[in-house]
Amino acid sequence: MNIVNYLKEIDRIDTYKRYGKIQRVIGLMIESQGPEASIGDVCFIHTKSKSKILAEVVGFNEQKVLLMPYTVIKEIGPGCLVEATDQPLTVKVGRGLIGKVIDSVGNSLDGMTLPKGLTSYPTEQSPPNPLARPRILEPIQIGVRSIDTLLTIGKGQRVGIFAGSGVGKSTLLGMIARNSDADINVIALIGERGREVREFIEKDLGEEGLKRSIIVVATSDQPALMRIKGAYTATAISEYFRDQGYNVNLMMDSVTRVAMAQREIGLATGEPPTTKGYPPSVFAILPKLLERTGTSDKGTITAFYTVLVDGDDLNEPIADTVRGILDGHIVLDRKLAEQGQFPAINVLKSVSRVMPQITVPRDQQLAQVARSVLSTYEESYELIQIGAYKRGASKEIDQSILLHPKMINFLKQDVDEQVSREQALQQLENVIGGSVG
């Protein structure tokens, strides 16, 4: 029976190799006459020095194939052969990858060969059927006190971390990776400075965090296609482990740079610039990428996407689009960071959309009182500072003045401080005291 199956498989194999020839190169784009290929297929470009460059079919212009390389274009000229593979990009995945740092196409960055026993897995997948997604009903411990109590995250929730540059996104991701009770972390560093990669691995993530993490790196100097593929590869690795029944944390820093890379590709292929220079394809790929994470009938992917907001403008196009797709957002505030509060989470501007479904009424009540204290103090801040407020005029303001210093102290957390969700809830109850009925 097996022999019959093998013979059928052999009959289906196309043994012909199809080639085309490069005709011109314009900027990021390579145009070739042939070969026969489909959008998303990987091709090899044979250079004059007999080496092969990996490229992907990104479009067509009349009868010509538009290719974009995964590496810097060198030694390519008119007449170079383009070999079709009839395959989309696949990466090697498996438990042997845990603790490794790889690039966007799955190659090890430390120069070591990857372990044996890994499985080939396509980087582009469809999101799960909406009716096959279980509801998010169980909280996941993040290990960050302010998030676990006031912005409780559920297993399989997708959250955006919105911040300007230098407000502590990478440090917060490192804390989550070390302290969360997920089984595996998949961390995608997209468009990062080369200097920051090792700094993140050794300083923010640390040895303990690396032991249960897989890191996908695409630095800012790499071609746009490599930066986009970094996001797809990290998501595919997360999906593989989710299908094995694991609870996975996917952390992508940052989705803004993925959008910028797609903008480069879109403009190079001739798309018109629309909102703030972003072509329509950017707003088409974001939901496709972000919807792939979440729950499935086998496991969960809890996803954290950092969004770099230009000039701290939370309403710029990418931030606005991502916020509409995800199940919650955490806003890091530069003003709080300047005041020495870390993590600089602005609790009042942040929200977890699934928190009411995954927490008990007592926890919700604690969070509500804490938010009320912070909100009342913020509204009355100027009156309090100039001495215009007289104690006893408002019970709510009196309570906020009394509890505010304790609340700020509660929201601060040292980078190396480990707090379980139960401990954090108990600490919040101690701060609020008899304020909860």
Coordinates of C-alpha atoms in Angstrom, one line a residue:
M1 CA 0.0 0.0 0.0
N2 CA 2.9 2.4 0.9
I3 CA 4.6 1.6 -2.4
V4 CA 1.4 2.7 -4.3
N5 CA 1.3 6.0 -2.4
Y6 CA 5.0 6.6 -3.2
L7 CA 4.4 5.9 -6.9
K8 CA 1.5 8.3 -6.9
E9 CA 3.6 11.0 -5.2
I10 CA 6.4 10.4 -7.8
D11 CA 3.9 10.8 -10.6
R12 CA 2.7 14.2 -9.2
I13 CA 6.3 15.6 -8.9
D14 CA 7.2 18.1 -11.6
T15 CA 10.8 17.1 -12.5
Y16 CA 11.3 20.2 -14.8
K17 CA 13.3 23.2 -13.6
R18 CA 12.0 26.5 -14.9
Y19 CA 14.2 29.4 -15.5
G20 CA 13.9 33.1 -16.4
K21 CA 16.4 35.9 -17.2
I22 CA 16.9 39.2 -15.4
Q23 CA 16.1 42.2 -17.6
R24 CA 16.5 45.1 -15.3
V25 CA 16.9 46.2 -11.6
I26 CA 15.2 49.4 -10.4
G27 CA 15.8 50.2 -6.7
L28 CA 14.5 47.3 -4.6
M29 CA 12.9 45.6 -7.6
I30 CA 14.3 43.0 -9.9
E31 CA 12.4 42.4 -13.2
S32 CA 12.8 39.2 -15.1
Q33 CA 11.4 37.5 -18.2
G34 CA 10.0 34.3 -16.7
P35 CA 10.1 31.9 -15.0
E36 CA 6.6 30.5 -14.5
A37 CA 5.8 31.3 -10.9
S38 CA 3.1 32.5 -8.5
I39 CA 2.9 35.4 -6.0
G40 CA 4.8 34.4 -2.8
D41 CA 6.9 31.8 -4.5
V42 CA 10.6 31.7 -3.7
C43 CA 13.2 31.9 -6.6
F44 CA 16.9 31.5 -6.8
I45 CA 18.9 34.1 -8.7
H46 CA 22.2 32.7 -10.1
T47 CA 24.8 35.4 -9.8
K48 CA 27.9 35.8 -12.0
S49 CA 30.1 34.4 -9.2
K50 CA 28.0 31.2 -9.2
S51 CA 26.3 31.9 -5.9
K52 CA 22.5 31.9 -5.3
I53 CA 20.4 34.8 -4.0
L54 CA 17.0 34.1 -2.5
A55 CA 14.2 36.3 -3.8
E56 CA 10.4 36.3 -3.7
V57 CA 7.8 36.9 -6.4
V58 CA 6.0 40.1 -5.3
G59 CA 4.1 41.0 -8.5
F60 CA 3.9 41.0 -12.3
N61 CA 4.2 43.7 -14.9
E62 CA 2.5 42.5 -18.1
Q63 CA 4.5 39.3 -18.9
K64 CA 7.4 40.1 -16.6
V65 CA 8.0 38.8 -13.1
L66 CA 8.8 41.3 -10.3
L67 CA 11.1 39.9 -7.6
M68 CA 12.4 41.2 -4.4
P69 CA 15.6 39.8 -2.8
Y70 CA 16.0 38.6 0.8
T71 CA 19.6 39.9 0.8
V72 CA 21.5 42.9 -0.5
I73 CA 21.7 42.9 -4.3
K74 CA 25.3 42.1 -5.4
E75 CA 26.8 40.6 -8.6
I76 CA 23.4 40.7 -10.4
G77 CA 23.3 41.8 -14.0
P78 CA 21.2 41.5 -17.1
G79 CA 20.9 37.9 -18.2
C80 CA 21.4 36.3 -14.8
L81 CA 19.3 33.1 -14.5
V82 CA 16.2 33.1 -12.2
E83 CA 15.3 29.6 -11.0
A84 CA 11.7 28.9 -9.9
T85 CA 11.1 26.6 -6.9
D86 CA 7.3 26.5 -7.0
Q87 CA 7.4 26.8 -3.2
P88 CA 6.6 29.6 -0.7
L89 CA 9.1 30.3 2.1
T90 CA 9.3 27.5 4.7
V91 CA 11.3 27.5 8.0
K92 CA 12.6 24.7 10.2
V93 CA 10.7 24.5 13.5
G94 CA 10.7 22.2 16.5
R95 CA 11.7 22.1 20.2
G96 CA 15.3 22.1 19.2
L97 CA 14.9 25.8 18.3
I98 CA 14.3 26.8 21.9
G99 CA 17.1 29.0 23.2
K100 CA 18.3 29.8 19.6
V101 CA 18.5 33.2 17.8
I102 CA 17.6 32.9 14.1
D103 CA 17.1 35.3 11.1
S104 CA 14.0 35.8 9.1
V105 CA 14.5 32.7 6.9
G106 CA 15.3 30.4 9.8
N107 CA 19.1 30.4 9.7
S108 CA 21.0 30.4 13.0
L109 CA 22.6 33.8 13.7
D110 CA 25.5 32.4 15.9
G111 CA 26.9 30.5 12.9
M112 CA 26.1 27.1 14.5
T113 CA 24.1 24.5 12.5
L114 CA 20.5 24.0 13.6
P115 CA 19.8 20.8 15.5
K116 CA 18.4 17.8 13.6
G117 CA 14.7 16.6 13.9
L118 CA 13.2 20.0 12.9
T119 CA 10.1 20.2 10.7
S120 CA 9.6 22.4 7.6
Y121 CA 6.7 24.8 8.2
P122 CA 5.3 27.4 5.8
T123 CA 5.6 31.0 7.0
E124 CA 2.3 32.2 5.6
Q125 CA -0.8 30.6 7.1
S126 CA -4.5 31.5 7.2
P127 CA -6.0 32.6 10.6
P128 CA -8.0 30.0 12.4
N129 CA -11.7 29.7 11.6
P130 CA -13.6 32.2 13.9
L131 CA -15.9 29.4 15.0
A132 CA -13.0 27.1 15.9
R133 CA -11.6 29.7 18.3
P134 CA -12.5 29.0 21.9
R135 CA -13.4 32.1 24.0
I136 CA -10.8 33.6 26.3
L137 CA -11.8 32.7 29.8
E138 CA -8.6 32.1 31.7
P139 CA -6.1 34.8 32.9
I140 CA -2.3 34.4 32.2
Q141 CA 0.2 35.6 34.7
I142 CA 2.4 38.3 33.2
G143 CA 4.6 39.0 36.2
V144 CA 4.1 42.8 35.9
R145 CA 2.1 44.0 38.9
S146 CA 0.1 46.8 37.2
I147 CA -0.9 44.6 34.3
D148 CA -1.9 41.6 36.3
T149 CA -4.2 43.6 38.6
L150 CA -5.5 46.5 36.5
L151 CA -5.2 45.3 32.9
T152 CA -5.5 41.5 33.4
I153 CA -4.5 39.6 30.2
G154 CA -6.2 36.3 29.1
K155 CA -4.6 33.3 27.5
G156 CA -4.8 33.9 23.8
Q157 CA -5.4 37.7 24.0
R158 CA -3.6 40.0 21.6
V159 CA -2.4 43.3 23.1
G160 CA -0.6 46.4 21.7
I161 CA 2.1 48.2 23.7
F162 CA 2.0 51.8 22.5
A163 CA 4.9 54.1 23.2
G164 CA 7.3 56.6 21.7
S165 CA 11.0 55.8 21.4
G166 CA 13.0 55.4 24.6
V167 CA 10.1 54.9 27.0
G168 CA 10.8 51.3 28.0
K169 CA 9.1 49.0 25.6
S170 CA 12.1 46.5 25.3
T171 CA 12.6 46.4 29.1
L172 CA 8.9 45.7 29.6
L173 CA 9.0 42.9 27.0
G174 CA 12.0 41.4 28.8
M175 CA 10.1 41.4 32.1
I176 CA 7.1 39.7 30.5
A177 CA 9.4 37.1 28.9
R178 CA 11.1 36.3 32.2
N179 CA 8.1 36.4 34.6
S180 CA 5.2 35.2 32.5
D181 CA 3.9 31.6 33.1
A182 CA 3.6 30.8 29.3
D183 CA 5.4 27.6 28.2
I184 CA 7.4 29.2 25.4
N185 CA 8.3 32.8 24.3
V186 CA 8.8 33.7 20.6
I187 CA 10.3 37.1 20.3
A188 CA 10.6 39.0 17.0
L189 CA 13.0 41.9 16.9
I190 CA 12.0 43.7 13.7
G191 CA 13.9 46.7 12.4
E192 CA 16.0 47.0 15.6
R193 CA 19.4 48.6 15.7
G194 CA 22.1 45.9 15.5
R195 CA 23.5 47.1 18.8
E196 CA 20.2 46.6 20.6
V197 CA 19.8 42.9 19.7
R198 CA 22.6 41.6 21.9
E199 CA 21.7 44.1 24.6
F200 CA 18.1 42.9 24.7
I201 CA 19.2 39.2 24.8
E202 CA 21.8 39.6 27.6
K203 CA 20.4 42.5 29.6
D204 CA 16.6 42.6 29.2
L205 CA 15.9 38.9 28.5
G206 CA 18.8 37.3 30.5
E207 CA 19.9 33.7 30.6
E208 CA 16.7 32.4 32.3
G209 CA 14.5 34.1 29.8
L210 CA 16.5 32.8 26.8
K211 CA 16.2 29.2 28.0
R212 CA 12.5 29.2 27.1
S213 CA 12.6 31.6 24.2
I214 CA 13.1 31.6 20.4
I215 CA 14.3 34.9 19.0
V216 CA 13.8 36.0 15.4
V217 CA 16.0 39.0 14.3
A218 CA 15.7 41.3 11.3
T219 CA 17.8 44.4 11.9
S220 CA 17.0 47.8 10.3
D221 CA 19.9 47.5 7.7
Q222 CA 18.3 44.4 6.1
P223 CA 16.1 44.6 3.0
A224 CA 12.4 45.3 3.5
L225 CA 11.4 41.8 2.6
M226 CA 13.6 40.3 5.4
R227 CA 11.9 42.6 7.9
I228 CA 8.4 41.5 6.9
K229 CA 9.4 37.9 6.7
G230 CA 10.8 38.2 10.3
A231 CA 7.2 38.9 11.5
Y232 CA 5.7 36.1 9.4
T233 CA 8.4 33.6 10.6
A234 CA 7.9 34.4 14.3
T235 CA 4.2 34.1 13.9
A236 CA 4.6 30.7 12.1
I237 CA 6.8 29.4 14.8
S238 CA 4.2 30.4 17.4
E239 CA 1.5 28.7 15.4
Y240 CA 3.5 25.5 15.2
F241 CA 3.9 25.3 19.0
R242 CA 0.2 26.3 19.5
D243 CA -0.8 23.3 17.3
Q244 CA 1.3 21.2 19.7
G245 CA -0.9 22.3 22.6
Y246 CA 1.5 24.9 24.2
N247 CA 0.6 28.3 25.6
V248 CA 2.9 30.6 23.7
N249 CA 3.8 34.2 24.2
L250 CA 4.6 36.0 21.0
M251 CA 6.3 39.4 21.4
M252 CA 6.9 41.5 18.3
D253 CA 9.0 44.7 18.5
S254 CA 7.7 46.4 16.6
V255 CA 4.7 46.1 14.3
T256 CA 5.3 49.7 13.1
R257 CA 8.5 48.7 11.4
V258 CA 6.7 45.8 9.7
A259 CA 4.3 48.4 8.3
M260 CA 7.2 50.6 7.2
A261 CA 8.8 47.6 5.4
Q262 CA 5.6 46.9 3.6
R263 CA 5.4 50.5 2.7
E264 CA 8.8 50.2 1.0
I265 CA 7.6 47.1 -1.0
G266 CA 4.3 48.6 -1.9
L267 CA 5.8 51.8 -3.2
A268 CA 8.5 49.9 -5.1
T269 CA 5.8 47.7 -6.9
G270 CA 3.9 50.8 -8.0
E271 CA 1.1 51.1 -5.4
P272 CA -0.2 54.7 -4.8
P273 CA 0.7 56.3 -1.4
T274 CA -2.5 57.0 0.6
T275 CA -2.7 57.7 4.3
K276 CA 0.5 59.5 5.4
G277 CA 2.4 57.8 2.6
Y278 CA 1.3 54.2 3.4
P279 CA 0.0 52.3 0.4
P280 CA -3.3 50.2 0.7
S281 CA -1.4 46.9 1.1
V282 CA -0.1 48.0 4.5
F283 CA -3.7 48.1 5.9
A284 CA -4.5 44.8 4.2
I285 CA -1.6 42.8 5.6
L286 CA -1.9 44.0 9.2
P287 CA -5.2 42.2 10.0
K288 CA -4.0 39.1 8.2
L289 CA -0.9 39.0 10.3
L290 CA -2.4 40.0 13.7
E291 CA -5.5 37.7 13.3
R292 CA -3.2 34.6 13.0
T293 CA -2.5 34.7 16.8
G294 CA -4.9 34.1 19.6
T295 CA -6.7 30.9 20.6
S296 CA -7.2 27.7 18.7
D297 CA -8.8 24.3 19.7
K298 CA -5.3 23.0 20.6
G299 CA -3.4 25.8 22.3
T300 CA -3.0 29.6 22.7
I301 CA -0.8 32.4 21.4
T302 CA -0.9 35.4 23.8
A303 CA 0.6 38.2 21.6
F304 CA 2.2 41.5 22.6
Y305 CA 2.8 43.9 19.7
T306 CA 4.8 47.0 20.3
V307 CA 3.7 50.1 18.3
L308 CA 6.2 52.9 17.9
V309 CA 4.0 56.1 17.9
D310 CA 5.6 59.0 16.1
G311 CA 5.8 62.1 18.3
D312 CA 3.7 60.2 21.0
D313 CA 0.7 60.6 18.7
L314 CA -1.7 57.7 19.5
N315 CA -4.0 58.6 16.6
E316 CA -1.4 58.2 13.8
P317 CA -2.5 55.7 11.1
I318 CA -0.7 52.5 12.1
A319 CA -1.4 53.0 15.8
D320 CA -5.1 53.6 15.1
T321 CA -5.4 50.5 12.8
V322 CA -3.6 48.2 15.2
R323 CA -5.6 49.4 18.2
G324 CA -8.8 48.6 16.2
I325 CA -7.6 45.0 15.5
L326 CA -6.3 44.0 18.9
D327 CA -8.0 42.9 22.1
G328 CA -6.5 45.7 24.3
H329 CA -3.8 48.2 24.5
I330 CA -1.1 49.3 27.1
V331 CA 0.1 52.9 26.8
L332 CA 3.5 53.8 28.0
D333 CA 3.6 57.5 28.9
R334 CA 6.8 59.5 28.4
K335 CA 5.7 61.9 31.2
L336 CA 5.5 59.0 33.7
A337 CA 8.9 57.8 32.6
E338 CA 10.4 61.3 33.2
Q339 CA 8.9 61.2 36.7
G340 CA 10.8 57.9 37.4
Q341 CA 7.8 55.6 37.3
F342 CA 8.8 52.2 35.7
P343 CA 7.1 50.5 34.0
A344 CA 5.7 53.8 32.7
I345 CA 2.2 52.4 32.1
N346 CA -0.6 55.0 31.9
V347 CA -3.3 52.8 33.5
L348 CA -6.1 55.3 32.6
K349 CA -5.3 55.3 28.9
S350 CA -4.9 51.5 28.8
V351 CA -7.5 48.8 28.5
S352 CA -7.9 45.0 28.4
R353 CA -11.0 44.2 26.5
V354 CA -11.3 40.6 27.9
M355 CA -10.7 41.5 31.6
P356 CA -14.4 41.3 32.6
Q357 CA -14.6 37.8 31.3
I358 CA -11.5 36.4 33.0
T359 CA -11.6 37.9 36.5
V360 CA -13.8 37.5 39.5
P361 CA -16.0 40.4 40.7
R362 CA -13.7 41.1 43.7
D363 CA -10.7 41.6 41.3
Q364 CA -12.8 43.9 39.1
Q365 CA -13.9 45.9 42.1
L366 CA -10.3 46.4 43.2
A367 CA -9.3 47.6 39.7
Q368 CA -12.2 49.9 39.6
V369 CA -11.4 51.6 42.9
A370 CA -7.7 51.9 41.9
R371 CA -8.7 53.5 38.6
S372 CA -11.1 55.9 40.4
V373 CA -8.3 57.0 42.8
L374 CA -5.9 57.7 39.9
S375 CA -8.6 59.5 37.8
T376 CA -9.8 61.7 40.7
Y377 CA -6.3 62.7 41.6
E378 CA -5.4 63.6 38.0
E379 CA -8.6 65.7 37.5
S380 CA -7.9 67.6 40.8
Y381 CA -4.1 67.8 40.4
E382 CA -3.8 71.5 39.6
L383 CA -6.2 72.5 42.5
I384 CA -4.2 70.3 44.9
Q385 CA -0.8 71.7 43.8
I386 CA -1.7 75.4 44.1
G387 CA -3.4 74.8 47.4
A388 CA -6.8 75.8 46.2
Y389 CA -8.4 72.6 47.4
K390 CA -9.6 72.6 51.1
R391 CA -9.6 69.2 52.8
G392 CA -13.1 68.0 53.6
A393 CA -14.7 69.6 50.5
S394 CA -14.9 66.3 48.7
K395 CA -14.7 62.8 50.1
E396 CA -13.5 61.3 46.8
I397 CA -10.7 63.9 46.5
D398 CA -9.7 63.4 50.1
Q399 CA -9.4 59.7 49.5
S400 CA -7.4 60.1 46.3
I401 CA -4.9 62.4 48.1
L402 CA -4.5 59.8 50.9
L403 CA -4.1 56.8 48.6
H404 CA -2.3 58.4 45.6
P405 CA 1.3 58.0 46.9
K406 CA 0.6 54.4 47.9
M407 CA -0.9 53.7 44.4
I408 CA 2.1 55.2 42.6
N409 CA 4.4 53.1 44.8
F410 CA 2.3 50.0 43.9
L411 CA 2.5 50.7 40.2
K412 CA 6.3 51.0 40.3
Q413 CA 8.2 47.7 39.8
D414 CA 11.9 47.0 39.7
V415 CA 13.1 45.2 36.6
D416 CA 14.3 42.2 38.6
E417 CA 11.3 42.1 41.0
Q418 CA 9.2 39.0 40.6
V419 CA 5.6 39.2 41.7
S420 CA 2.9 36.5 41.1
R421 CA -0.6 37.6 40.2
E422 CA -1.9 36.5 43.6
Q423 CA 0.7 38.5 45.4
A424 CA 0.0 41.6 43.3
L425 CA -3.8 41.4 44.0
Q426 CA -3.0 41.1 47.8
Q427 CA -0.7 44.1 47.6
L428 CA -3.4 46.1 45.8
E429 CA -5.9 45.1 48.4
N430 CA -3.5 46.3 51.2
V431 CA -3.1 49.6 49.4
I432 CA -6.8 50.3 48.9
G433 CA -7.6 48.9 52.4
G434 CA -11.3 49.5 53.4
S435 CA -12.2 51.4 50.2
V436 CA -13.7 48.2 48.7
G437 CA -17.1 47.2 50.0

